[in-house]
Amino acid sequence: REFRRRHLPCDVVVIDWYWFREFGDFDWNRDNWPDVQAMVSELRSLGFRLMISLHPYVDRASRNWETFSAERLMLEYPSETRAITSHDAILDVTDPRAAAVLQQAVARLQTDGCSAWWIDQVQPEVHPAGSVHRGGSREKVHNIYPDLFARALYDGQRKCSNERVFTLSFAGYVGGAQYGVALWTGDVDPTWQVLAEQVVIGQQLSLSGVPYWTTDMGGYVHYQHYDPELYVRWFQWGVFCPLFRAHTKRPESEPWSFGEFIERMVSGAIRLRY
């Protein structure tokens, strides 16, 4: 509503994790989201589409844990990985039955009005050496895992909609664009050095045959002492990138969050983009 009150162009709102109750539920937490369709309807009336996050993780508290475990649809983490992750397993998307779980989730979310998919931590972020998937060893599967995950979403949407599939992924593989995949360059630090590195990384992605990519404009990680000029310069560069989006852990990071002067500069960049 504030974007519209200030006449600022914007097309997409992303709902990141915890729209669900537990990792592996693949469904809304209705205590916090009691009327999803009304929310989506209001967003649409304001000119916003909705992108929603999907993760590979399944935790023991999930409503699906016992079923997935009994049917062997997951790669369960050994206890020693507790030092590096709070999660219990990932879906084994090399198994068509596990891919079907994602396809069914996409069909439900499409019905709710979700238009695009944000797949996070599908590197996979934790993938213990020696693990074995239905489709082969961890070493064989690791690099193609994000593409298999994205393909499941693609197939799920294609079964119920003719709308173009759009997925923003943390990781990918050559040829991912056939599944509607774009990449972002990760949850980056908000520093001038990182901004400079993004310019080079973006060029490398383009030269590698990845036409659609983006960065966390302004930087993702939350630092107490933040330089608003960095926010402005990142937006000004982002104007000329294939995709244009901000993503951050800062409590406030809208164009008007840093005062009138910064808002004027950032708004100019946004309008130039359009």
Tab-separated table of C-alpha atoms in Angstrom:
chain	number	residue	atom	x	y	z
A	1	ARG	CA	0.000	0.000	0.000
A	2	GLU	CA	2.867	2.349	0.804
A	3	PHE	CA	4.537	1.650	-2.542
A	4	ARG	CA	1.295	2.601	-4.268
A	5	ARG	CA	0.738	5.659	-2.080
A	6	ARG	CA	4.171	6.908	-3.100
A	7	HIS	CA	3.527	6.011	-6.771
A	8	LEU	CA	6.546	3.696	-6.841
A	9	PRO	CA	6.550	0.972	-9.514
A	10	CYS	CA	6.853	-2.574	-8.179
A	11	ASP	CA	5.515	-5.866	-9.558
A	12	VAL	CA	6.355	-8.743	-7.228
A	13	VAL	CA	6.265	-9.426	-3.498
A	14	VAL	CA	8.241	-12.423	-2.219
A	15	ILE	CA	7.111	-14.393	0.812
A	16	ASP	CA	10.200	-16.079	2.195
A	17	TRP	CA	10.266	-19.007	4.655
A	18	TYR	CA	7.790	-19.593	7.461
A	19	TRP	CA	4.699	-19.196	5.392
A	20	PHE	CA	4.626	-22.857	6.453
A	21	ARG	CA	4.739	-24.172	10.020
A	22	GLU	CA	7.645	-26.629	9.635
A	23	PHE	CA	10.130	-27.363	6.852
A	24	GLY	CA	8.666	-30.199	4.826
A	25	ASP	CA	4.993	-29.236	5.286
A	26	PHE	CA	4.753	-27.595	1.852
A	27	ASP	CA	1.539	-25.934	2.950
A	28	TRP	CA	0.390	-22.734	4.659
A	29	ASN	CA	0.473	-22.214	8.405
A	30	ARG	CA	-3.155	-21.200	8.662
A	31	ASP	CA	-2.683	-19.721	12.140
A	32	ASN	CA	-0.558	-16.975	10.597
A	33	TRP	CA	-2.100	-16.927	7.106
A	34	PRO	CA	-5.833	-17.491	7.682
A	35	ASP	CA	-7.126	-16.151	4.347
A	36	VAL	CA	-4.490	-16.558	1.661
A	37	GLN	CA	-6.821	-16.008	-1.268
A	38	ALA	CA	-8.062	-12.683	0.156
A	39	MET	CA	-4.461	-11.567	0.620
A	40	VAL	CA	-3.539	-12.574	-2.928
A	41	SER	CA	-6.650	-10.857	-4.257
A	42	GLU	CA	-5.703	-7.591	-2.554
A	43	LEU	CA	-2.134	-7.836	-3.822
A	44	ARG	CA	-3.416	-8.435	-7.358
A	45	SER	CA	-5.730	-5.418	-7.058
A	46	LEU	CA	-2.656	-3.329	-6.178
A	47	GLY	CA	-0.763	-4.716	-9.166
A	48	PHE	CA	1.472	-7.187	-7.335
A	49	ARG	CA	2.200	-10.809	-8.179
A	50	LEU	CA	3.216	-13.231	-5.445
A	51	MET	CA	6.405	-15.307	-5.374
A	52	ILE	CA	6.737	-17.917	-2.639
A	53	SER	CA	9.739	-19.792	-1.244
A	54	LEU	CA	10.232	-23.552	-1.447
A	55	HIS	CA	13.069	-25.406	0.276
A	56	PRO	CA	14.497	-28.923	0.020
A	57	TYR	CA	14.465	-29.441	3.804
A	58	VAL	CA	12.231	-31.786	5.756
A	59	ASP	CA	12.357	-31.671	9.561
A	60	ARG	CA	11.130	-34.258	12.034
A	61	ALA	CA	8.429	-31.898	13.298
A	62	SER	CA	6.877	-31.767	9.819
A	63	ARG	CA	3.463	-33.297	9.339
A	64	ASN	CA	4.992	-35.274	6.445
A	65	TRP	CA	8.031	-36.700	8.220
A	66	GLU	CA	6.680	-40.159	9.012
A	67	THR	CA	5.191	-40.628	5.534
A	68	PHE	CA	8.308	-39.423	3.719
A	69	SER	CA	10.518	-41.530	5.949
A	70	ALA	CA	8.438	-44.698	5.499
A	71	GLU	CA	8.440	-44.235	1.727
A	72	ARG	CA	12.171	-43.349	1.676
A	73	LEU	CA	11.652	-40.056	-0.107
A	74	MET	CA	14.399	-38.257	1.831
A	75	LEU	CA	18.116	-38.182	2.363
A	76	GLU	CA	18.345	-38.100	6.163
A	77	TYR	CA	21.298	-36.259	7.685
A	78	PRO	CA	23.685	-38.121	9.995
A	79	SER	CA	23.848	-36.812	13.557
A	80	GLU	CA	27.305	-35.280	13.081
A	81	THR	CA	25.892	-32.656	10.682
A	82	ARG	CA	24.102	-31.033	13.634
A	83	ALA	CA	27.072	-28.722	13.999
A	84	ILE	CA	26.356	-27.128	10.620
A	85	THR	CA	22.586	-27.402	10.137
A	86	SER	CA	19.443	-27.385	12.225
A	87	HIS	CA	17.610	-29.503	9.644
A	88	ASP	CA	17.035	-33.239	9.525
A	89	ALA	CA	16.801	-34.212	5.846
A	90	ILE	CA	16.334	-33.102	2.254
A	91	LEU	CA	13.901	-34.440	-0.302
A	92	ASP	CA	15.523	-36.913	-2.658
A	93	VAL	CA	14.421	-35.268	-5.891
A	94	THR	CA	16.214	-37.954	-7.907
A	95	ASP	CA	13.195	-40.098	-6.924
A	96	PRO	CA	10.148	-39.337	-9.117
A	97	ARG	CA	7.883	-39.880	-6.120
A	98	ALA	CA	9.657	-37.114	-4.201
A	99	ALA	CA	9.489	-34.864	-7.271
A	100	ALA	CA	5.736	-35.512	-7.292
A	101	VAL	CA	5.521	-34.045	-3.766
A	102	LEU	CA	6.814	-30.737	-5.161
A	103	GLN	CA	4.538	-30.950	-8.198
A	104	GLN	CA	1.513	-31.351	-5.939
A	105	ALA	CA	2.638	-28.424	-3.756
A	106	VAL	CA	2.955	-26.187	-6.819
A	107	ALA	CA	-0.525	-27.171	-7.996
A	108	ARG	CA	-1.998	-26.199	-4.595
A	109	LEU	CA	-0.080	-22.912	-4.442
A	110	GLN	CA	-1.093	-22.010	-7.988
A	111	THR	CA	-4.707	-22.469	-6.941
A	112	ASP	CA	-4.035	-20.051	-4.079
A	113	GLY	CA	-2.772	-17.476	-6.567
A	114	CYS	CA	1.011	-17.842	-6.285
A	115	SER	CA	2.698	-16.935	-9.560
A	116	ALA	CA	6.398	-17.701	-9.148
A	117	TRP	CA	8.808	-19.776	-7.095
A	118	TRP	CA	11.809	-18.869	-4.960
A	119	ILE	CA	13.919	-21.981	-4.344
A	120	ASP	CA	16.397	-21.448	-1.558
A	121	GLN	CA	19.331	-23.515	-0.291
A	122	VAL	CA	19.036	-26.029	-3.113
A	123	GLN	CA	22.838	-26.173	-3.541
A	124	PRO	CA	22.074	-28.319	-1.421
A	125	GLU	CA	23.554	-26.239	1.401
A	126	VAL	CA	24.326	-29.370	3.444
A	127	HIS	CA	25.058	-32.532	1.460
A	128	PRO	CA	27.239	-34.947	3.466
A	129	ALA	CA	29.971	-36.846	1.640
A	130	GLY	CA	29.124	-40.494	1.212
A	131	SER	CA	25.382	-39.858	0.967
A	132	VAL	CA	23.511	-41.980	-1.542
A	133	HIS	CA	20.370	-40.906	-3.437
A	134	ARG	CA	18.065	-43.112	-5.422
A	135	GLY	CA	19.683	-41.576	-8.514
A	136	GLY	CA	23.242	-42.222	-7.371
A	137	SER	CA	25.944	-40.988	-5.036
A	138	ARG	CA	26.064	-37.505	-3.576
A	139	GLU	CA	29.068	-36.824	-5.797
A	140	LYS	CA	27.020	-37.727	-8.876
A	141	VAL	CA	23.891	-35.858	-7.808
A	142	HIS	CA	25.152	-32.703	-6.098
A	143	ASN	CA	25.615	-30.369	-9.079
A	144	ILE	CA	22.346	-31.318	-10.779
A	145	TYR	CA	20.203	-31.324	-7.605
A	146	PRO	CA	18.964	-27.724	-8.058
A	147	ASP	CA	17.963	-28.434	-11.662
A	148	LEU	CA	16.047	-31.553	-10.640
A	149	PHE	CA	14.278	-29.508	-7.955
A	150	ALA	CA	13.420	-26.776	-10.470
A	151	ARG	CA	12.260	-29.331	-13.029
A	152	ALA	CA	9.777	-30.748	-10.516
A	153	LEU	CA	8.292	-27.261	-10.034
A	154	TYR	CA	8.215	-26.715	-13.792
A	155	ASP	CA	6.420	-29.997	-14.420
A	156	GLY	CA	4.000	-29.294	-11.567
A	157	GLN	CA	2.990	-25.918	-12.973
A	158	ARG	CA	2.817	-27.168	-16.551
A	159	LYS	CA	0.262	-29.772	-15.467
A	160	CYS	CA	-2.172	-27.150	-14.202
A	161	SER	CA	-1.376	-23.872	-15.976
A	162	ASN	CA	-0.303	-22.360	-19.265
A	163	GLU	CA	1.267	-19.399	-17.491
A	164	ARG	CA	4.993	-18.918	-18.006
A	165	VAL	CA	7.027	-20.669	-15.294
A	166	PHE	CA	9.393	-18.385	-13.403
A	167	THR	CA	11.719	-19.723	-10.699
A	168	LEU	CA	14.421	-17.758	-8.892
A	169	SER	CA	17.020	-20.198	-7.603
A	170	PHE	CA	19.963	-20.038	-5.212
A	171	ALA	CA	21.857	-22.479	-7.446
A	172	GLY	CA	21.574	-23.923	-10.908
A	173	TYR	CA	23.215	-25.768	-13.733
A	174	VAL	CA	23.788	-25.184	-17.436
A	175	GLY	CA	20.457	-25.467	-19.249
A	176	GLY	CA	18.345	-24.471	-16.256
A	177	ALA	CA	16.591	-21.804	-18.314
A	178	GLN	CA	14.559	-24.569	-19.989
A	179	TYR	CA	12.763	-24.907	-16.636
A	180	GLY	CA	12.218	-21.166	-16.283
A	181	VAL	CA	15.135	-20.756	-13.869
A	182	ALA	CA	16.912	-17.499	-13.101
A	183	LEU	CA	19.741	-17.252	-10.564
A	184	TRP	CA	20.628	-14.850	-7.831
A	185	THR	CA	24.151	-14.562	-6.512
A	186	GLY	CA	23.459	-15.539	-2.916
A	187	ASP	CA	22.874	-13.886	0.452
A	188	VAL	CA	25.661	-11.351	0.062
A	189	ASP	CA	27.228	-8.900	2.520
A	190	PRO	CA	26.358	-5.190	2.235
A	191	THR	CA	29.838	-3.860	1.436
A	192	TRP	CA	31.389	-1.883	-1.411
A	193	GLN	CA	33.774	-4.753	-2.163
A	194	VAL	CA	30.882	-7.187	-2.551
A	195	LEU	CA	29.066	-4.763	-4.867
A	196	ALA	CA	32.174	-4.546	-7.060
A	197	GLU	CA	32.411	-8.351	-7.112
A	198	GLN	CA	28.763	-8.647	-8.203
A	199	VAL	CA	29.577	-6.770	-11.407
A	200	VAL	CA	32.182	-9.395	-12.328
A	201	ILE	CA	30.034	-12.328	-11.188
A	202	GLY	CA	27.147	-11.070	-13.321
A	203	GLN	CA	29.367	-10.891	-16.387
A	204	GLN	CA	30.624	-14.416	-15.706
A	205	LEU	CA	27.068	-15.736	-15.445
A	206	SER	CA	26.137	-14.151	-18.762
A	207	LEU	CA	29.244	-15.564	-20.452
A	208	SER	CA	28.387	-18.983	-19.009
A	209	GLY	CA	25.054	-19.051	-20.806
A	210	VAL	CA	22.889	-17.952	-17.853
A	211	PRO	CA	20.876	-15.075	-19.318
A	212	TYR	CA	18.703	-14.228	-16.312
A	213	TRP	CA	20.374	-13.360	-13.002
A	214	THR	CA	20.107	-10.866	-10.196
A	215	THR	CA	21.745	-9.822	-6.930
A	216	ASP	CA	20.448	-8.832	-3.504
A	217	MET	CA	20.398	-5.106	-4.240
A	218	GLY	CA	21.674	-3.287	-1.185
A	219	GLY	CA	23.144	-6.490	0.275
A	220	TYR	CA	21.346	-9.170	2.252
A	221	VAL	CA	23.191	-9.556	5.576
A	222	HIS	CA	22.123	-7.129	8.311
A	223	TYR	CA	24.916	-4.901	9.624
A	224	GLN	CA	24.174	-2.418	12.396
A	225	HIS	CA	26.165	0.299	10.628
A	226	TYR	CA	24.827	0.456	7.088
A	227	ASP	CA	25.867	2.935	4.395
A	228	PRO	CA	22.715	4.229	2.621
A	229	GLU	CA	24.828	5.347	-0.348
A	230	LEU	CA	25.635	1.680	-0.981
A	231	TYR	CA	21.882	1.069	-1.240
A	232	VAL	CA	21.583	3.849	-3.831
A	233	ARG	CA	24.569	2.754	-5.937
A	234	TRP	CA	23.437	-0.880	-5.924
A	235	PHE	CA	20.012	0.168	-7.225
A	236	GLN	CA	21.584	2.390	-9.870
A	237	TRP	CA	23.678	-0.517	-11.146
A	238	GLY	CA	20.749	-2.930	-10.774
A	239	VAL	CA	18.765	-0.877	-13.285
A	240	PHE	CA	20.889	-2.426	-16.044
A	241	CYS	CA	20.923	-6.018	-14.749
A	242	PRO	CA	18.661	-8.697	-16.274
A	243	LEU	CA	16.460	-8.806	-13.140
A	244	PHE	CA	15.864	-6.014	-10.637
A	245	ARG	CA	15.080	-6.894	-7.020
A	246	ALA	CA	15.999	-6.149	-3.426
A	247	HIS	CA	16.329	-8.785	-0.694
A	248	THR	CA	17.594	-8.166	2.817
A	249	LYS	CA	17.486	-9.126	6.481
A	250	ARG	CA	17.431	-5.451	7.535
A	251	PRO	CA	14.224	-4.664	9.430
A	252	GLU	CA	13.532	-1.773	7.050
A	253	SER	CA	14.880	-1.566	3.520
A	254	GLU	CA	12.189	0.100	1.428
A	255	PRO	CA	13.234	3.040	-0.767
A	256	TRP	CA	11.885	5.469	1.849
A	257	SER	CA	13.693	3.854	4.802
A	258	PHE	CA	16.763	6.092	4.688
A	259	GLY	CA	15.196	9.510	4.368
A	260	GLU	CA	13.818	11.756	1.630
A	261	PHE	CA	17.079	12.299	-0.272
A	262	ILE	CA	17.858	8.567	-0.560
A	263	GLU	CA	14.253	7.859	-1.524
A	264	ARG	CA	14.471	10.409	-4.326
A	265	MET	CA	17.668	8.832	-5.678
A	266	VAL	CA	16.368	5.254	-5.459
A	267	SER	CA	12.980	6.192	-6.889
A	268	GLY	CA	14.758	7.733	-9.864
A	269	ALA	CA	16.602	4.451	-10.441
A	270	ILE	CA	13.368	2.443	-10.190
A	271	ARG	CA	11.590	4.700	-12.679
A	272	LEU	CA	14.562	4.574	-15.046
A	273	ARG	CA	14.332	0.787	-14.924
A	274	TYR	CA	10.706	0.911	-15.989
